[in-house]
Amino acid sequence: MCVEKSGKAELSNIYINKTGKSSLYFNSATVELENATVVGGESYGIYATQNADVTMTNITVKEIKNRAITNERSNVKIDGLTLENVEKNGIYITGKEAKTWINDAAISQTGTSGIGVASGEAIITNSHIDSTKKEGLSVAKDGKASIEDSVIKSNGNFAIGNYGGKVT
């Protein structure tokens, strides 16, 4: 499903199973996504790009072959997330203007980082990240992350891998 070019969408109570490249793709759009489940995507579960403004509430993403949620140069707000069994990053943030607010997330069983911040910013509250193959939270030199009232444990390499970014 694709919403793009200044489009607006309110999506609720949806179930998406085994899609192609991106199960949900938001390009320069304003989207409210509520009570959604994405299972078995071949590449990306949810992809926001080009200054999209996406609000997600009560989302489940699992069994994705690449990244479960990608924020590329957009604003993404997540409140209530269950994310598991993802071959790469659970949540991946890139682009200096990308900002992602994550509240009440349970992230587990990712192939690399639970949350990876290549550039841009992640604000994480009341969340639980465990059983990732590498870091629970990975922050690269152009990334910034703040984490509060959250638990990061039982990860392959580190709870937090800070590779030159800013973590508070």
PDB file of C-alpha atoms in Angstrom:
ATOM      1  CA  MET A   1       0.000   0.000   0.000  1.00  0.00           C
ATOM      2  CA  CYS A   2       1.427   3.391  -1.000  1.00  0.00           C
ATOM      3  CA  VAL A   3       0.430   6.905   0.066  1.00  0.00           C
ATOM      4  CA  GLU A   4       2.450   9.669  -1.547  1.00  0.00           C
ATOM      5  CA  LYS A   5       2.922  13.223  -2.790  1.00  0.00           C
ATOM      6  CA  SER A   6       1.102  15.342  -0.234  1.00  0.00           C
ATOM      7  CA  GLY A   7      -1.576  12.692   0.194  1.00  0.00           C
ATOM      8  CA  LYS A   8      -3.375  12.124   3.492  1.00  0.00           C
ATOM      9  CA  ALA A   9      -4.561   8.830   4.862  1.00  0.00           C
ATOM     10  CA  GLU A  10      -6.106   7.447   8.017  1.00  0.00           C
ATOM     11  CA  LEU A  11      -5.676   3.695   8.157  1.00  0.00           C
ATOM     12  CA  SER A  12      -7.001   1.550  10.973  1.00  0.00           C
ATOM     13  CA  ASN A  13      -7.644  -2.076  11.824  1.00  0.00           C
ATOM     14  CA  ILE A  14      -5.609  -3.513   8.959  1.00  0.00           C
ATOM     15  CA  TYR A  15      -3.712  -6.784   8.565  1.00  0.00           C
ATOM     16  CA  ILE A  16      -1.076  -7.127   5.832  1.00  0.00           C
ATOM     17  CA  ASN A  17       0.529 -10.506   5.155  1.00  0.00           C
ATOM     18  CA  LYS A  18       3.501 -11.424   2.922  1.00  0.00           C
ATOM     19  CA  THR A  19       3.959  -8.540   0.525  1.00  0.00           C
ATOM     20  CA  GLY A  20       6.697  -7.543  -1.916  1.00  0.00           C
ATOM     21  CA  LYS A  21       9.220  -4.735  -1.343  1.00  0.00           C
ATOM     22  CA  SER A  22       7.421  -2.499   1.189  1.00  0.00           C
ATOM     23  CA  SER A  23       4.181  -3.475   2.884  1.00  0.00           C
ATOM     24  CA  LEU A  24       3.332   0.156   3.713  1.00  0.00           C
ATOM     25  CA  TYR A  25       5.163   2.971   1.875  1.00  0.00           C
ATOM     26  CA  PHE A  26       4.609   6.637   2.762  1.00  0.00           C
ATOM     27  CA  ASN A  27       6.299   9.249   0.531  1.00  0.00           C
ATOM     28  CA  SER A  28       5.727  12.960   1.307  1.00  0.00           C
ATOM     29  CA  ALA A  29       2.403  12.056   2.909  1.00  0.00           C
ATOM     30  CA  THR A  30       0.575  12.624   6.181  1.00  0.00           C
ATOM     31  CA  VAL A  31      -0.583   9.309   7.613  1.00  0.00           C
ATOM     32  CA  GLU A  32      -2.306   8.104  10.767  1.00  0.00           C
ATOM     33  CA  LEU A  33      -1.958   4.350  11.188  1.00  0.00           C
ATOM     34  CA  GLU A  34      -3.791   2.637  14.039  1.00  0.00           C
ATOM     35  CA  ASN A  35      -4.233  -0.998  15.081  1.00  0.00           C
ATOM     36  CA  ALA A  36      -2.217  -2.452  12.214  1.00  0.00           C
ATOM     37  CA  THR A  37      -0.342  -5.726  11.803  1.00  0.00           C
ATOM     38  CA  VAL A  38       2.308  -6.350   9.143  1.00  0.00           C
ATOM     39  CA  VAL A  39       3.602  -9.935   8.821  1.00  0.00           C
ATOM     40  CA  GLY A  40       6.102 -11.489   6.427  1.00  0.00           C
ATOM     41  CA  GLY A  41       7.310  -8.641   4.196  1.00  0.00           C
ATOM     42  CA  GLU A  42      10.003  -9.498   1.663  1.00  0.00           C
ATOM     43  CA  SER A  43      11.949  -6.280   2.274  1.00  0.00           C
ATOM     44  CA  TYR A  44      10.484  -3.487   4.440  1.00  0.00           C
ATOM     45  CA  GLY A  45       7.483  -3.552   6.728  1.00  0.00           C
ATOM     46  CA  ILE A  46       6.772   0.193   6.978  1.00  0.00           C
ATOM     47  CA  TYR A  47       8.787   2.796   5.058  1.00  0.00           C
ATOM     48  CA  ALA A  48       8.419   6.580   5.523  1.00  0.00           C
ATOM     49  CA  THR A  49      10.404   8.887   3.223  1.00  0.00           C
ATOM     50  CA  GLN A  50      10.696  12.401   1.784  1.00  0.00           C
ATOM     51  CA  ASN A  51       9.289  14.430   4.685  1.00  0.00           C
ATOM     52  CA  ALA A  52       6.359  12.143   5.434  1.00  0.00           C
ATOM     53  CA  ASP A  53       4.566  12.819   8.721  1.00  0.00           C
ATOM     54  CA  VAL A  54       3.480   9.452  10.130  1.00  0.00           C
ATOM     55  CA  THR A  55       1.739   8.689  13.425  1.00  0.00           C
ATOM     56  CA  MET A  56       1.442   5.005  14.380  1.00  0.00           C
ATOM     57  CA  THR A  57      -0.573   3.646  17.308  1.00  0.00           C
ATOM     58  CA  ASN A  58      -0.776  -0.007  18.386  1.00  0.00           C
ATOM     59  CA  ILE A  59       1.328  -1.543  15.622  1.00  0.00           C
ATOM     60  CA  THR A  60       2.703  -5.086  15.250  1.00  0.00           C
ATOM     61  CA  VAL A  61       5.471  -5.851  12.733  1.00  0.00           C
ATOM     62  CA  LYS A  62       7.069  -9.285  12.493  1.00  0.00           C
ATOM     63  CA  GLU A  63       8.825 -11.751  10.199  1.00  0.00           C
ATOM     64  CA  ILE A  64      10.293  -9.075   7.906  1.00  0.00           C
ATOM     65  CA  LYS A  65      13.294  -9.921   5.683  1.00  0.00           C
ATOM     66  CA  ASN A  66      15.007  -6.524   5.871  1.00  0.00           C
ATOM     67  CA  ARG A  67      13.974  -3.642   8.175  1.00  0.00           C
ATOM     68  CA  ALA A  68      10.671  -3.572  10.014  1.00  0.00           C
ATOM     69  CA  ILE A  69      10.315   0.244  10.107  1.00  0.00           C
ATOM     70  CA  THR A  70      12.457   2.724   8.172  1.00  0.00           C
ATOM     71  CA  ASN A  71      12.360   6.491   8.650  1.00  0.00           C
ATOM     72  CA  GLU A  72      14.234   8.257   5.865  1.00  0.00           C
ATOM     73  CA  ARG A  73      14.080  12.061   6.227  1.00  0.00           C
ATOM     74  CA  SER A  74      10.629  12.090   7.868  1.00  0.00           C
ATOM     75  CA  ASN A  75       8.812  12.574  11.191  1.00  0.00           C
ATOM     76  CA  VAL A  76       7.547   9.313  12.657  1.00  0.00           C
ATOM     77  CA  LYS A  77       5.695   8.965  15.965  1.00  0.00           C
ATOM     78  CA  ILE A  78       5.150   5.468  17.351  1.00  0.00           C
ATOM     79  CA  ASP A  79       3.020   4.759  20.416  1.00  0.00           C
ATOM     80  CA  GLY A  80       2.534   1.072  21.134  1.00  0.00           C
ATOM     81  CA  LEU A  81       4.699  -1.242  19.042  1.00  0.00           C
ATOM     82  CA  THR A  82       5.396  -4.971  19.045  1.00  0.00           C
ATOM     83  CA  LEU A  83       8.271  -5.822  16.723  1.00  0.00           C
ATOM     84  CA  GLU A  84       9.880  -9.252  16.446  1.00  0.00           C
ATOM     85  CA  ASN A  85      11.701 -11.662  14.189  1.00  0.00           C
ATOM     86  CA  VAL A  86      13.268  -9.191  11.747  1.00  0.00           C
ATOM     87  CA  GLU A  87      16.357 -10.127   9.699  1.00  0.00           C
ATOM     88  CA  LYS A  88      18.017  -6.670   9.927  1.00  0.00           C
ATOM     89  CA  ASN A  89      17.173  -3.547  11.971  1.00  0.00           C
ATOM     90  CA  GLY A  90      13.936  -3.343  13.874  1.00  0.00           C
ATOM     91  CA  ILE A  91      13.733   0.432  13.373  1.00  0.00           C
ATOM     92  CA  TYR A  92      16.201   2.244  11.095  1.00  0.00           C
ATOM     93  CA  ILE A  93      16.532   6.037  11.034  1.00  0.00           C
ATOM     94  CA  THR A  94      18.477   7.935   8.370  1.00  0.00           C
ATOM     95  CA  GLY A  95      18.652  11.485   7.048  1.00  0.00           C
ATOM     96  CA  LYS A  96      19.685  14.449   9.200  1.00  0.00           C
ATOM     97  CA  GLU A  97      16.105  15.747   9.320  1.00  0.00           C
ATOM     98  CA  ALA A  98      14.632  12.372  10.353  1.00  0.00           C
ATOM     99  CA  LYS A  99      13.048  12.362  13.793  1.00  0.00           C
ATOM    100  CA  THR A 100      11.437   9.320  15.402  1.00  0.00           C
ATOM    101  CA  TRP A 101       9.554   9.250  18.705  1.00  0.00           C
ATOM    102  CA  ILE A 102       9.171   5.728  20.088  1.00  0.00           C
ATOM    103  CA  ASN A 103       6.990   5.105  23.144  1.00  0.00           C
ATOM    104  CA  ASP A 104       5.842   1.801  24.640  1.00  0.00           C
ATOM    105  CA  ALA A 105       7.716  -0.466  22.228  1.00  0.00           C
ATOM    106  CA  ALA A 106       8.664  -4.125  22.655  1.00  0.00           C
ATOM    107  CA  ILE A 107      11.453  -4.939  20.189  1.00  0.00           C
ATOM    108  CA  SER A 108      13.046  -8.395  20.065  1.00  0.00           C
ATOM    109  CA  GLN A 109      14.768 -10.909  17.803  1.00  0.00           C
ATOM    110  CA  THR A 110      16.331  -8.590  15.236  1.00  0.00           C
ATOM    111  CA  GLY A 111      19.237  -9.607  13.006  1.00  0.00           C
ATOM    112  CA  THR A 112      21.235  -6.442  13.661  1.00  0.00           C
ATOM    113  CA  SER A 113      20.160  -3.551  15.930  1.00  0.00           C
ATOM    114  CA  GLY A 114      16.817  -3.184  17.629  1.00  0.00           C
ATOM    115  CA  ILE A 115      16.983   0.527  16.759  1.00  0.00           C
ATOM    116  CA  GLY A 116      19.661   1.860  14.403  1.00  0.00           C
ATOM    117  CA  VAL A 117      20.229   5.611  14.084  1.00  0.00           C
ATOM    118  CA  ALA A 118      22.520   6.269  11.108  1.00  0.00           C
ATOM    119  CA  SER A 119      21.612   9.971  11.131  1.00  0.00           C
ATOM    120  CA  GLY A 120      18.704  11.948  12.479  1.00  0.00           C
ATOM    121  CA  GLU A 121      17.249  11.466  15.943  1.00  0.00           C
ATOM    122  CA  ALA A 122      15.448   8.868  18.048  1.00  0.00           C
ATOM    123  CA  ILE A 123      13.571   9.679  21.252  1.00  0.00           C
ATOM    124  CA  ILE A 124      12.810   6.438  23.097  1.00  0.00           C
ATOM    125  CA  THR A 125      10.600   6.148  26.192  1.00  0.00           C
ATOM    126  CA  ASN A 126       8.977   3.308  28.128  1.00  0.00           C
ATOM    127  CA  SER A 127      10.346   0.658  25.785  1.00  0.00           C
ATOM    128  CA  HIS A 128      11.952  -2.794  26.019  1.00  0.00           C
ATOM    129  CA  ILE A 129      14.624  -4.003  23.581  1.00  0.00           C
ATOM    130  CA  ASP A 130      16.068  -7.501  23.908  1.00  0.00           C
ATOM    131  CA  SER A 131      17.472 -10.508  22.082  1.00  0.00           C
ATOM    132  CA  THR A 132      18.985  -8.617  19.154  1.00  0.00           C
ATOM    133  CA  LYS A 133      21.990 -10.142  17.374  1.00  0.00           C
ATOM    134  CA  LYS A 134      24.062  -6.965  17.688  1.00  0.00           C
ATOM    135  CA  GLU A 135      23.108  -3.832  19.645  1.00  0.00           C
ATOM    136  CA  GLY A 136      19.832  -2.952  21.273  1.00  0.00           C
ATOM    137  CA  LEU A 137      20.440   0.651  20.186  1.00  0.00           C
ATOM    138  CA  SER A 138      23.102   1.621  17.631  1.00  0.00           C
ATOM    139  CA  VAL A 139      23.974   5.286  17.043  1.00  0.00           C
ATOM    140  CA  ALA A 140      26.354   6.335  14.243  1.00  0.00           C
ATOM    141  CA  LYS A 141      28.377   9.561  14.188  1.00  0.00           C
ATOM    142  CA  ASP A 142      25.610  11.616  12.552  1.00  0.00           C
ATOM    143  CA  GLY A 143      22.909  10.175  14.828  1.00  0.00           C
ATOM    144  CA  LYS A 144      21.412  11.266  18.103  1.00  0.00           C
ATOM    145  CA  ALA A 145      19.328   9.272  20.571  1.00  0.00           C
ATOM    146  CA  SER A 146      17.773   9.854  23.971  1.00  0.00           C
ATOM    147  CA  ILE A 147      16.395   7.010  26.009  1.00  0.00           C
ATOM    148  CA  GLU A 148      14.316   7.186  29.179  1.00  0.00           C
ATOM    149  CA  ASP A 149      12.456   4.680  31.368  1.00  0.00           C
ATOM    150  CA  SER A 150      13.424   1.805  29.078  1.00  0.00           C
ATOM    151  CA  VAL A 151      15.176  -1.579  29.331  1.00  0.00           C
ATOM    152  CA  ILE A 152      17.822  -2.846  26.903  1.00  0.00           C
ATOM    153  CA  LYS A 153      19.121  -6.351  27.696  1.00  0.00           C
ATOM    154  CA  SER A 154      20.302  -9.718  26.384  1.00  0.00           C
ATOM    155  CA  ASN A 155      21.688  -8.407  23.107  1.00  0.00           C
ATOM    156  CA  GLY A 156      24.524  -9.987  21.099  1.00  0.00           C
ATOM    157  CA  ASN A 157      27.157  -7.229  21.275  1.00  0.00           C
ATOM    158  CA  PHE A 158      26.131  -4.274  23.443  1.00  0.00           C
ATOM    159  CA  ALA A 159      23.044  -2.753  24.978  1.00  0.00           C
ATOM    160  CA  ILE A 160      24.037   0.553  23.331  1.00  0.00           C
ATOM    161  CA  GLY A 161      26.614   0.827  20.558  1.00  0.00           C
ATOM    162  CA  ASN A 162      27.686   4.468  20.260  1.00  0.00           C
ATOM    163  CA  TYR A 163      29.788   4.911  17.112  1.00  0.00           C
ATOM    164  CA  GLY A 164      30.462   8.628  17.447  1.00  0.00           C
ATOM    165  CA  GLY A 165      26.888   9.866  17.812  1.00  0.00           C
ATOM    166  CA  LYS A 166      25.232  11.536  20.771  1.00  0.00           C
ATOM    167  CA  VAL A 167      23.360   9.389  23.312  1.00  0.00           C
ATOM    168  CA  THR A 168      21.608  10.713  26.430  1.00  0.00           C
TER     169      THR A 168
END
